[in-house]
Coordinates of C-alpha atoms in Angstrom, one line a residue:
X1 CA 0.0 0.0 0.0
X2 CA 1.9 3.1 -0.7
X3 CA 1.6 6.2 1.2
X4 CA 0.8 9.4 -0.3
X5 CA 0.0 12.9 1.2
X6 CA -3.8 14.0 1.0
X7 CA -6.1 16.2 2.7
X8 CA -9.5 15.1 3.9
X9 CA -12.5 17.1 5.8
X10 CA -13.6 15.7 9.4
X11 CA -16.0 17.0 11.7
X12 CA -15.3 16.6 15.3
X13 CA -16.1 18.2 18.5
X14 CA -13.5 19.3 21.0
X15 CA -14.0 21.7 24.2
X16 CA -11.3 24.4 23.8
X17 CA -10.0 26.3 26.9
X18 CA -9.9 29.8 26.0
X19 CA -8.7 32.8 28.0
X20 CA -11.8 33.8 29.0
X21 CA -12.8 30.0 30.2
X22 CA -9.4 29.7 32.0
X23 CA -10.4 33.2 33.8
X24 CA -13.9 31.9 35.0
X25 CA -12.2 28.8 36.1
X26 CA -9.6 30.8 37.9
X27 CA -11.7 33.4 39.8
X28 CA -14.3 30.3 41.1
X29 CA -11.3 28.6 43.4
X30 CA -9.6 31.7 43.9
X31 CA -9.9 33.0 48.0
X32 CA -12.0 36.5 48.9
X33 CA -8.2 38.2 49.6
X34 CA -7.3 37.1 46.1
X35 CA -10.5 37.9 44.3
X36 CA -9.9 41.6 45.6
X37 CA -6.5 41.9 44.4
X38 CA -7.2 40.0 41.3
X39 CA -10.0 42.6 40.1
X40 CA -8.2 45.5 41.9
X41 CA -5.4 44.9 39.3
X42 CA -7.7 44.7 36.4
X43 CA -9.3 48.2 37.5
X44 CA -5.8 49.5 37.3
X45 CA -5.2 47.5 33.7
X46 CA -8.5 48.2 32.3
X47 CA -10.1 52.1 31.3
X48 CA -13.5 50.9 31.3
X49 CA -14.1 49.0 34.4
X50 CA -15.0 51.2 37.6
X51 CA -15.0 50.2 41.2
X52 CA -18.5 51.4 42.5
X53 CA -19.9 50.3 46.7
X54 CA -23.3 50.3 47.7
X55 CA -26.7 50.3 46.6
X56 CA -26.6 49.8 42.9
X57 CA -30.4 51.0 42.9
X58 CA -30.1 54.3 44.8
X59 CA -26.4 55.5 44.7
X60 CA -25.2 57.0 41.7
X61 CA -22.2 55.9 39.7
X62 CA -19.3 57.9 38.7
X63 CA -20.2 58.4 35.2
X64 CA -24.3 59.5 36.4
X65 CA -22.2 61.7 38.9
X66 CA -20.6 63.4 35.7
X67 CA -23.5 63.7 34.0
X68 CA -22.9 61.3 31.2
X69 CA -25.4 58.5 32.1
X70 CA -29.1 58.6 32.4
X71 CA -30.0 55.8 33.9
X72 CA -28.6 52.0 34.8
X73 CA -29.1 50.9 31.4
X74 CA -25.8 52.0 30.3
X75 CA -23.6 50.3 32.8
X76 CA -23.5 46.4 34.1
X77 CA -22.9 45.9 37.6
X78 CA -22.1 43.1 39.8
X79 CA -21.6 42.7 43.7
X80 CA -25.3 42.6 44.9
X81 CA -26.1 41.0 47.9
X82 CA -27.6 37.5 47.0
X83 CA -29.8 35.2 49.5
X84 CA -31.1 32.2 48.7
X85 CA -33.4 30.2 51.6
X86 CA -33.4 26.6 51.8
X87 CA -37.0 25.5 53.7
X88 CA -37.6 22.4 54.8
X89 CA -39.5 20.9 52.1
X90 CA -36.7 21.7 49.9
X91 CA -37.3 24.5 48.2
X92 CA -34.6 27.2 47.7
X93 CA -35.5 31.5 47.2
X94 CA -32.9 33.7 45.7
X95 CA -33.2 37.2 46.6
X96 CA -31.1 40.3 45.3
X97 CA -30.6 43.7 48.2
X98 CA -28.4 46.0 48.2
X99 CA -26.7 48.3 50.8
X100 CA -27.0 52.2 50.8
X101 CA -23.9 53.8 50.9
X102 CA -22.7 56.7 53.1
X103 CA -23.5 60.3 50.7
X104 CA -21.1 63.5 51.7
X105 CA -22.2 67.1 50.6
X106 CA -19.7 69.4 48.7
X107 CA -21.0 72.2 50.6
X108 CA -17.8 74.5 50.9
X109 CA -16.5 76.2 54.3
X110 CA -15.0 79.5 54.7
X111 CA -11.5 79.4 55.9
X112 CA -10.1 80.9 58.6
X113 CA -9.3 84.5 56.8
X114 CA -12.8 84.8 55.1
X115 CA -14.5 85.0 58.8
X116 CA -11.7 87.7 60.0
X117 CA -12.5 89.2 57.4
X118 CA -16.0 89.5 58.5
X119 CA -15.4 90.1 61.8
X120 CA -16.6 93.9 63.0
X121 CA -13.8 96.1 64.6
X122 CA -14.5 95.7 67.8
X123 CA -14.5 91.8 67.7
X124 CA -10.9 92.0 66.3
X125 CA -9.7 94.9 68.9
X126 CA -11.0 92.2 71.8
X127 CA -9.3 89.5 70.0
X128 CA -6.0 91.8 70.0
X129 CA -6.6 92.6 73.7
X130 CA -6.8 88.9 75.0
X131 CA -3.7 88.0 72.5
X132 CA -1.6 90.9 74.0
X133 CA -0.5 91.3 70.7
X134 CA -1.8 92.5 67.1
X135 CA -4.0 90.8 64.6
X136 CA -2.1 91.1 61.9
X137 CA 1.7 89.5 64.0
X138 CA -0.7 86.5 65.2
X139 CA -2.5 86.0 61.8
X140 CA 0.5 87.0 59.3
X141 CA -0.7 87.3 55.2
X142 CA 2.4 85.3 54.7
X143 CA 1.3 81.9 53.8
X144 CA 4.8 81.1 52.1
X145 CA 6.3 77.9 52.2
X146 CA 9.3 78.8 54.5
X147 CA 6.5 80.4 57.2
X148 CA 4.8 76.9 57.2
X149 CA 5.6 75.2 60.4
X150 CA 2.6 72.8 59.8
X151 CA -0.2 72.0 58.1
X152 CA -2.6 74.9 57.7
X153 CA -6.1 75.4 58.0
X154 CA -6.7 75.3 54.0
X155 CA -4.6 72.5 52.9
X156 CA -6.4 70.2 50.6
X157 CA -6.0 66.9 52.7
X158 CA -7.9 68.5 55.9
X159 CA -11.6 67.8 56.2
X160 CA -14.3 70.6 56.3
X161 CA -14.9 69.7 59.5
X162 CA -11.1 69.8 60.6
X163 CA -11.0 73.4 59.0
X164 CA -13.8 74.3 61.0
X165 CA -12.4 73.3 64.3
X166 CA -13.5 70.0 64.5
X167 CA -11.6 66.4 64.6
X168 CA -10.9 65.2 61.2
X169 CA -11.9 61.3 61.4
X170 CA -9.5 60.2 59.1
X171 CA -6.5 61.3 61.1
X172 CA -5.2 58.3 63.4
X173 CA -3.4 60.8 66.4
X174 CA -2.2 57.6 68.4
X175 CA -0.3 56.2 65.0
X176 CA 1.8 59.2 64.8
X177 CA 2.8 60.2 68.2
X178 CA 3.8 56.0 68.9
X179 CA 4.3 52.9 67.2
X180 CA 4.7 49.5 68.5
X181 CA 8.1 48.4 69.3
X182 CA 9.4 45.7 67.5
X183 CA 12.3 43.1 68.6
X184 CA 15.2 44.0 66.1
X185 CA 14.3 47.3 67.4
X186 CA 14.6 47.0 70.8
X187 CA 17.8 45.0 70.3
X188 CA 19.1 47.5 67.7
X189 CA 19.2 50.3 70.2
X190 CA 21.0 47.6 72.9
X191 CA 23.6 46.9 70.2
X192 CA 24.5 50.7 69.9
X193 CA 25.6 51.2 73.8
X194 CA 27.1 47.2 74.0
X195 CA 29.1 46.8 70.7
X196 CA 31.6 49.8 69.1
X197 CA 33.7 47.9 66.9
X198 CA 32.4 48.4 63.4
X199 CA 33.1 45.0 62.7
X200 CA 31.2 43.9 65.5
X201 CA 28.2 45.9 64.7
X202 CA 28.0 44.6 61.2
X203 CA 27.9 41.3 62.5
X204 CA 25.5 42.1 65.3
X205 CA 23.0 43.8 63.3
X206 CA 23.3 40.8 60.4
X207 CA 22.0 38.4 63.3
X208 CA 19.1 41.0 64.7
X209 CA 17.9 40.4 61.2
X210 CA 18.1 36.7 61.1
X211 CA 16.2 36.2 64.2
X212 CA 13.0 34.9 64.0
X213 CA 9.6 36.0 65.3
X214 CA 10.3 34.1 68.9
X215 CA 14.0 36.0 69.3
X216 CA 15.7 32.6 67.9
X217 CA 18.7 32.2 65.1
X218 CA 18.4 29.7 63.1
X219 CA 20.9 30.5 60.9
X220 CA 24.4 28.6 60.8
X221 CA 27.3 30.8 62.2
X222 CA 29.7 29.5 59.6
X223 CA 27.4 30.7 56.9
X224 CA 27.1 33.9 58.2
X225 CA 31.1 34.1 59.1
X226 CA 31.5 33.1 55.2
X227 CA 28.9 35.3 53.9
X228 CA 30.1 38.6 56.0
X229 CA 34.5 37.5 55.3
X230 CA 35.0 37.3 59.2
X231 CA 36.2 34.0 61.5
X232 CA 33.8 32.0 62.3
X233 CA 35.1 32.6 66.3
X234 CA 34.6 36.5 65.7
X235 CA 31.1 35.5 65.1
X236 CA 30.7 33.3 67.9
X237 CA 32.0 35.9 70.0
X238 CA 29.3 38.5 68.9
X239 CA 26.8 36.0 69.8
X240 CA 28.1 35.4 73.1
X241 CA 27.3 39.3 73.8
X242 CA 24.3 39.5 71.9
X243 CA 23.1 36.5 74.1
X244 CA 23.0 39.4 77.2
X245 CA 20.4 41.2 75.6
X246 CA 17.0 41.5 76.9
X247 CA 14.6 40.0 77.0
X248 CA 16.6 37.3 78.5
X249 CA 16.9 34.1 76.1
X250 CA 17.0 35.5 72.7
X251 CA 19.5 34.5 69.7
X252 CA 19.3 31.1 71.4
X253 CA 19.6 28.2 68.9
X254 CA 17.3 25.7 70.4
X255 CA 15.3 25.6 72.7
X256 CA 17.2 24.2 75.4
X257 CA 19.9 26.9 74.8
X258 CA 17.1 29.6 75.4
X259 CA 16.1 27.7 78.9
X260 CA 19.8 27.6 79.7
X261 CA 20.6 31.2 79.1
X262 CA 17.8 32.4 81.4
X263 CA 19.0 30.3 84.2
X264 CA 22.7 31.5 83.6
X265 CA 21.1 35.1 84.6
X266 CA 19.7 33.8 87.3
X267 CA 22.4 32.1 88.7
X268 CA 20.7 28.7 88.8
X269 CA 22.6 26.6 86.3
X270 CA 24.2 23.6 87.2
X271 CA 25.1 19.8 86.0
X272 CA 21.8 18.7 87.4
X273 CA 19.7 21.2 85.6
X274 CA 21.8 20.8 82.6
X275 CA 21.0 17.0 82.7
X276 CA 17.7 17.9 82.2
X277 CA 17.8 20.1 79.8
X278 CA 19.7 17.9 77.3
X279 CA 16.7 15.9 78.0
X280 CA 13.5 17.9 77.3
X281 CA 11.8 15.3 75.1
X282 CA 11.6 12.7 78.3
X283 CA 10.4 16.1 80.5
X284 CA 7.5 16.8 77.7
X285 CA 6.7 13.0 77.9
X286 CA 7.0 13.1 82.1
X287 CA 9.3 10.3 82.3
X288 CA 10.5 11.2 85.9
X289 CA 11.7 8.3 86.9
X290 CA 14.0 8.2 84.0
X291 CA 14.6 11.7 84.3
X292 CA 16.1 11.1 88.1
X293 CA 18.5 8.5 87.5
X294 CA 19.9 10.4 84.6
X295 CA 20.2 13.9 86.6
X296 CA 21.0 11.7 89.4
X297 CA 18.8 13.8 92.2
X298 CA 16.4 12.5 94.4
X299 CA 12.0 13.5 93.7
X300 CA 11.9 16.4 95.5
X301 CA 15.0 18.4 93.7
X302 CA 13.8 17.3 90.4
X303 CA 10.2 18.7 91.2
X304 CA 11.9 22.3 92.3
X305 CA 13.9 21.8 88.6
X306 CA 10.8 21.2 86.5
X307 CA 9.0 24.5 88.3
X308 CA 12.0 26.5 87.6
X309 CA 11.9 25.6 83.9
X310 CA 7.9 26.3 84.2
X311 CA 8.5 29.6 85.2
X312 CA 11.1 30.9 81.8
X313 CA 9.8 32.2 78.7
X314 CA 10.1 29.9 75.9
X315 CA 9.6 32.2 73.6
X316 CA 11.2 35.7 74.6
X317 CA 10.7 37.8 71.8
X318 CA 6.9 37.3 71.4
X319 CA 6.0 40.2 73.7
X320 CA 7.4 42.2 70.9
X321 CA 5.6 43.4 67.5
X322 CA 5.1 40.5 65.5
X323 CA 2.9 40.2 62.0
X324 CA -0.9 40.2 62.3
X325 CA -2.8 36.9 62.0
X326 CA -5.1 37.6 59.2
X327 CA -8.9 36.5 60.7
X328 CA -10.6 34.2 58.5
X329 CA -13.4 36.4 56.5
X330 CA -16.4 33.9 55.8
X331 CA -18.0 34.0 51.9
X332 CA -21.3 32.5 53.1
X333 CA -23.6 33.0 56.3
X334 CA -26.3 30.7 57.4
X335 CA -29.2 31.6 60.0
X336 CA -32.0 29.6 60.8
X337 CA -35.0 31.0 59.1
X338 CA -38.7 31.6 61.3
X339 CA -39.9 28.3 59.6
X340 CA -37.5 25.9 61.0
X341 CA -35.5 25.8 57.7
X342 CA -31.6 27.6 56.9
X343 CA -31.5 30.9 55.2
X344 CA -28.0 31.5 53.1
X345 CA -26.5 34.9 52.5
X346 CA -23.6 35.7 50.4
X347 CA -21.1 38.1 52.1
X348 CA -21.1 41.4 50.3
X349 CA -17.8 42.5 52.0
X350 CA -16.0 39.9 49.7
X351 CA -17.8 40.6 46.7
X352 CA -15.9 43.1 44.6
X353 CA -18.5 45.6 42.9
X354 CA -17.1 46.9 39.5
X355 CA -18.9 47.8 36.5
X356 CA -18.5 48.8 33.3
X357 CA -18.9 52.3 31.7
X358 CA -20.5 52.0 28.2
X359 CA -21.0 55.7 27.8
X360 CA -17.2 56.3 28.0
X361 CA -16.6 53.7 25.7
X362 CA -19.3 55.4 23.2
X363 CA -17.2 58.8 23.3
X364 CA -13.8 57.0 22.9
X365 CA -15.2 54.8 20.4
X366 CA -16.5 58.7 18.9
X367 CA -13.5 59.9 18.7
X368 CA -10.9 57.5 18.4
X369 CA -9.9 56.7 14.2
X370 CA -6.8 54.7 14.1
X371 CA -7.2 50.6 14.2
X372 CA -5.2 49.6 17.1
X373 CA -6.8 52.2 19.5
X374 CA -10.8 50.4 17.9
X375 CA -9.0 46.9 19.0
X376 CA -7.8 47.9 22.2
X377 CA -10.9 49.7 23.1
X378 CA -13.0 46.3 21.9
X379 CA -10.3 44.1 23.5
X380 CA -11.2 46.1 27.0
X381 CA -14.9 45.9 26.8
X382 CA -14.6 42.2 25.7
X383 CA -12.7 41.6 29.0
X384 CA -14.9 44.1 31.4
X385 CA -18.2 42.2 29.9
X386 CA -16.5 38.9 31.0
X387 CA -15.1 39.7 34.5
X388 CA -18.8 40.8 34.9
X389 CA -20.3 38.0 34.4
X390 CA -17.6 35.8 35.9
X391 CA -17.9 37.4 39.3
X392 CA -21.7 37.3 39.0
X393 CA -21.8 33.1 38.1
X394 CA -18.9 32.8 40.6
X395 CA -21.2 34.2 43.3
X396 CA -24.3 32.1 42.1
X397 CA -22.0 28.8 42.1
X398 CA -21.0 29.5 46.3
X399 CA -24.7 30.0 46.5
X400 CA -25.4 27.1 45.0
X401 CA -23.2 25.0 46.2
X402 CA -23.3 26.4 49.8
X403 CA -27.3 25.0 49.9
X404 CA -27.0 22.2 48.7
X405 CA -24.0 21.7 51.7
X406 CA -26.6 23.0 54.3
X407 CA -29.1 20.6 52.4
X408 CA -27.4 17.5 52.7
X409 CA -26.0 18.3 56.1
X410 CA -29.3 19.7 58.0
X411 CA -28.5 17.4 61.2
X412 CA -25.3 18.8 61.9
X413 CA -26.2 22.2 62.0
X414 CA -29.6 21.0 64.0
X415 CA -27.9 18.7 66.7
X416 CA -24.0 19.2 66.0
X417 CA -21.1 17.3 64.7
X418 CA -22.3 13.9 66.0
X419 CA -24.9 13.7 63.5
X420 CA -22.5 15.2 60.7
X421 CA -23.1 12.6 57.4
X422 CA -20.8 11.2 55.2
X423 CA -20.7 13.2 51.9
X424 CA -18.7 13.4 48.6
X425 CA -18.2 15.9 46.0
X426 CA -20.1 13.5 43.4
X427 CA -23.3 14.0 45.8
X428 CA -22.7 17.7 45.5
X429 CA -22.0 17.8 41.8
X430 CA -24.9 15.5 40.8
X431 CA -27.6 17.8 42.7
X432 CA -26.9 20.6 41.3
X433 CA -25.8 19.7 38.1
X434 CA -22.0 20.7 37.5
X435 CA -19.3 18.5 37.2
X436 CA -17.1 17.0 40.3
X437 CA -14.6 19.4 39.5
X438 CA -16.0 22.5 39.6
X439 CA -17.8 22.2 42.9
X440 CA -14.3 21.3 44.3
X441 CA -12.8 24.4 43.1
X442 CA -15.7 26.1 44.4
X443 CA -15.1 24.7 48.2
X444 CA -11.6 25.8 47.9
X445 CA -10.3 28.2 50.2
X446 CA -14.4 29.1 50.7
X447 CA -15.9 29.3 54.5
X448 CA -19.4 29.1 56.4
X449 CA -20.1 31.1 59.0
X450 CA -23.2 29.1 60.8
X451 CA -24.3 29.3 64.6
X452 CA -21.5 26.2 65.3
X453 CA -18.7 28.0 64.0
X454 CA -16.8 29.0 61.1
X455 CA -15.7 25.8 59.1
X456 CA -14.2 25.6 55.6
X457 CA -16.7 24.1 52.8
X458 CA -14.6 21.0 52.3
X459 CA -15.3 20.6 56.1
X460 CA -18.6 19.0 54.8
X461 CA -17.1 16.2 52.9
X462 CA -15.7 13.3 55.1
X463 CA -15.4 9.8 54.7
X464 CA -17.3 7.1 56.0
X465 CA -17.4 4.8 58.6
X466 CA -19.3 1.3 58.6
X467 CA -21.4 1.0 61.2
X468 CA -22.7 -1.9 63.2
X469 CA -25.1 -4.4 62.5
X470 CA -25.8 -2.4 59.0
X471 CA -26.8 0.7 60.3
X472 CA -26.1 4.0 58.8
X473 CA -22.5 5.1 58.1
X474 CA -20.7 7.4 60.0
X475 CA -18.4 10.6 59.0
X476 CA -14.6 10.6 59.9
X477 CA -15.5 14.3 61.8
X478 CA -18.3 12.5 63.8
X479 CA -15.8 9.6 64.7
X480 CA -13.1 12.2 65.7
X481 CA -15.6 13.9 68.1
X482 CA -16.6 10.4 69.6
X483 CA -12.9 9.3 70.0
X484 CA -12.0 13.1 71.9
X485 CA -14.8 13.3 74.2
X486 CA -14.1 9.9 75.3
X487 CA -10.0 10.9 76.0
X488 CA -12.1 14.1 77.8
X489 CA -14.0 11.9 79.9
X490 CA -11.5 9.4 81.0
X491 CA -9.8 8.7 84.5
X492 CA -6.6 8.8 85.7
X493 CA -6.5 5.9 87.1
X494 CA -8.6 3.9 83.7
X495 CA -6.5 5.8 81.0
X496 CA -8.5 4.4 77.6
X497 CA -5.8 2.5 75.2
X498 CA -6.5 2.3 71.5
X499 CA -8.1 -0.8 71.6
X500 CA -10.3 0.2 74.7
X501 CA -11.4 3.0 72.3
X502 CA -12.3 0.6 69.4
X503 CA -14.6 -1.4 72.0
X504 CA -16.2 1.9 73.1
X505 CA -16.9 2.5 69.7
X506 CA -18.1 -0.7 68.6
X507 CA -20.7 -0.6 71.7
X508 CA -22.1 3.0 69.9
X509 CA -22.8 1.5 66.8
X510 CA -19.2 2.6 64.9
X511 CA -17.4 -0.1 63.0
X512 CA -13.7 1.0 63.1
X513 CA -10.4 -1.0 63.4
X514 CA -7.3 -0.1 65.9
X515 CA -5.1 1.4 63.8
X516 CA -8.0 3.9 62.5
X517 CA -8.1 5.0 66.0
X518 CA -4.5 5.3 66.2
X519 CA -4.4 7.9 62.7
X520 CA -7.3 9.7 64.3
X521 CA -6.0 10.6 67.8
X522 CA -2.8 11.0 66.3
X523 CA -4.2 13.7 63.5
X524 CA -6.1 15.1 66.3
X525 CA -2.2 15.8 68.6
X526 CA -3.9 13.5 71.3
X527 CA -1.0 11.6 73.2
X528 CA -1.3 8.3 73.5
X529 CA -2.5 6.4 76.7
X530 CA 0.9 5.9 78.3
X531 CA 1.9 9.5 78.0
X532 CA -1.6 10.6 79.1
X533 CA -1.4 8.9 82.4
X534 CA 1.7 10.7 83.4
X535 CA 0.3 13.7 82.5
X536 CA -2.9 12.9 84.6
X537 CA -1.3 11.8 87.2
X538 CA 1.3 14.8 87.7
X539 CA -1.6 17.2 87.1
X540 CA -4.0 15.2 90.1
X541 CA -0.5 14.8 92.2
X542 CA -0.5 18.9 92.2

């Protein structure tokens, strides 16, 4: 058969990902903190799109402010507040609301001159009188920039109400006059009055930086002796001073270094206490007995020891500035409605609210002649129009999703996370009709806010456990909760092992092996039963 070039028509059907697609897909498992920057930079990329807050109903947009609008059929909008109620019988209402937004008046205020000016002559003759001094040396005409010793009464970032006497609301007092210390700071001004050799210095200040959040150094000294072109003993004899500093313990290298240098200061450091420092994993594990024959002291000094290391800071630069913890910020809310069902709310405060300003495209468009400035401006409405309606289907999937979650999982939020079911993202996805994959991306980096908590949407979806005598399943979360309030509840004197756990359990119905038991109390940081009972027994012995 010989082989010979030729061209033949097929028809076939493919699904191409295209940018627009790929942005959809991107801005449905994308986080609220990401969404916000994601649309803030294509504001800032993108003429035609305009940030806009509140009621889209009431409050006018920037191009109606300007005239150039008539009414909201000119501009798209998205952000509106969306509700959907799930009732018991099953049923689910969507409703749209919006939230009025704070209005300010242009009204102008007369400065400070204007109502001299005004005054009558015998107002400014008492105001000369109390001043002991004349009008015109207290109030010079001389606004130039070398007489300014502050901000004035007229400049352009002071509020009306400021100008007229009042507080300007926007002006934080208590950020300017202090700031909160932080650690390399506090050690920054100790190195200045302990160290003044330059070389010194350098090499203190190198380490301040290094230093974590807890005042430790985790960095290798012959790294930094090799990086800065010093001896590796010049460094170690920095650190030796640097290790003076307070708060007492920082630049330590581990944890029992940070224990030992605080002891040093107080004068309380010896062999014995050095025994047991060099053996903190047996102290967190309260092998005493073990613990005396290595320090070689007798019950009652090793008790005194272990209260001494109680009483140091572990972590000695935490009382110091440190970064904020960023508070989760839920996407959805659920309340219980007045007929027994679960009403679901959107939040609006992580629901960007752009739009897009078709009557400045129409004038550009007007005006504009050459072909690449038509593409461009088609290329940028092409993209606004999309981001539009990707936010708005992004915030209809949560919705979506999100009820059929509170749906499927009406007993937990009911009776609590005994009675949480087993669920899977096929469940999901077959309800509502969307594919596996989509409804995982949507409980990505999404949270509930519901009257048991805040819990992250892939909370929901556990695995199950066989139960007994072929009764319902059980979800991991509901066996966790089972296995921790029996480790609550126990004695110290009838500590529960694994496999008096897995009888427990058996007796309420929950078909689980041993070593099940084991990954759980394990995942949960639960101990096991041997270290347990020396913890409950040095905590009833107190």
């Amino acid at each position: 058969m010989a082989l010979t070039p030729r061209l033949d028509i097929r028809q076939s059907q493919s699904l191409v990902m295209t940018p627009q697609l790929m942005q959809a897909i991107q801005l449905l498992q994308m986080s609220n903190l990401d969404l916000v920057a994601y649309v803030q930079k294509e504001l800032e990329s993108n003429p035609l799109l305009e940030a806009t807050s509140g009621d889209y109903a009431n409050e006018p947009t920037p191009a109606e402010e300007r005239g150039e609008v008539g009414g909201s059929e000119t501009n798209q909008a998205v952000g509106v507040n969306v509700e959907a109620v799930s009732n018991p019988d099953g049923m689910t209402r969507t409703d749209t609301s919006g939230r009025s937004g704070d209005s300010n008046d242009g009204s102008a205020t007369p400065d400070l001159s204007d109502q001299l000016g005004e005054s009558r002559p015998e107002q400014i003759e008492a105001i000369s009188n109390d001043l002991d001094a004349r009008l015109d040396n207290v109030f010079p005409d001389d606004h130039g920039p070398a007489e300014q010793a502050g901000p004035q009464l007229n400049d352009p970032w002071m509020s009306a109400p400021m100008r007229n006497g009042g507080v300007n609301p926007d002006y934080d007092l208590e950020a300017v006059l202090a700031g909160e210390l932080s650690l390399a700071n506090h050690l920054e001004q100790q190195l200045t009055t302990a160290i003044f050799e330059p070389t010194r210095r350098i090499i203190g200040q190198f380490l301040i930086n290094e230093l974590d959040d807890f005042g430790y150094l985790q960095t290798d000294l012959a790294l930094v002796a090799n990086r800065l072109g010093v001896e590796t003993n010049e460094v170690e004899a920095t650190l030796e001073i640097l290790q003076t500093f307070e708060p007492s313990g920082v630049f330590a290298r581990s944890l029992s270094e940070c224990l030992a240098i605080q002891l040093k200061e107080l004068n309380r450091y010896d062999p014995a206490i050095a025994c047991l420092l060099d053996n903190l994993e047996l102290l967190a594990k309260r092998d005493y007995a073990t613990l005396r024959k290595l320090c070689a002291v007798d019950e009652d000094d090793l008790t005194e020891m272990v209260a001494e290391i109680r009483a140091l800071n572990p972590r000695p630069g935490s009382a110091f500035g440190h970064l904020t913890v960023q508070p989760v910020i839920p996407d959805v809310f659920v309340k219980q409605a007045s007929d027994g069902g679960w009403r679901l709310e959107l939040n609006s405060e992580t629901l960007p609210r752009v739009l897009v300003n078709r009557t400045y495209y129409a004038e550009i468009n007007q005006t504009t002649s050459g072909k690449k400035e038509k593409e461009f401006l088609v290329d940028c409405l092409q993209s606004a129009n999309w981001l539009v309606r990707s936010l708005d289907q992004r915030a209809q999937t949560i919705l979506k999703v999100a009820t059929e979650i509170v749906k499927q999982q009406d007993a937990f939020f009911a009776y609590g996370v005994t009675h949480l079911k087993p669920l899977n993202l096929r469940t999901i996805a077959d309800a509502i009709e969307m594919h596996e994959s989509t409804v995982s991306r949507v409980t990505s980096n999404k949270y509930i806010a519901t009257n048991r908590g805040t819990f992250e949407m892939k909370y929901f979806f556990t695995s199950a456990i066989s139960a007994t005598q072929g009764g319902d399943s059980h979800s991991a979360e509901s066996v966790k909760h089972h296995i921790r309030q029996a480790i609550d509840a126990e004695l110290p004197a009838k500590v529960l092992s694994d496999d008096a756990l897995v009888t427990l359990l058996r007796e309420s119905g929950i078909d689980i092996a041993r070593r099940t038991v084991a990954k759980y109390r394990e995942a949960m940081h639960i101990p096991s039963s041997v270290q347990r009972r020396r913890e409950k027994k040095a905590a009833f012995a107190k």
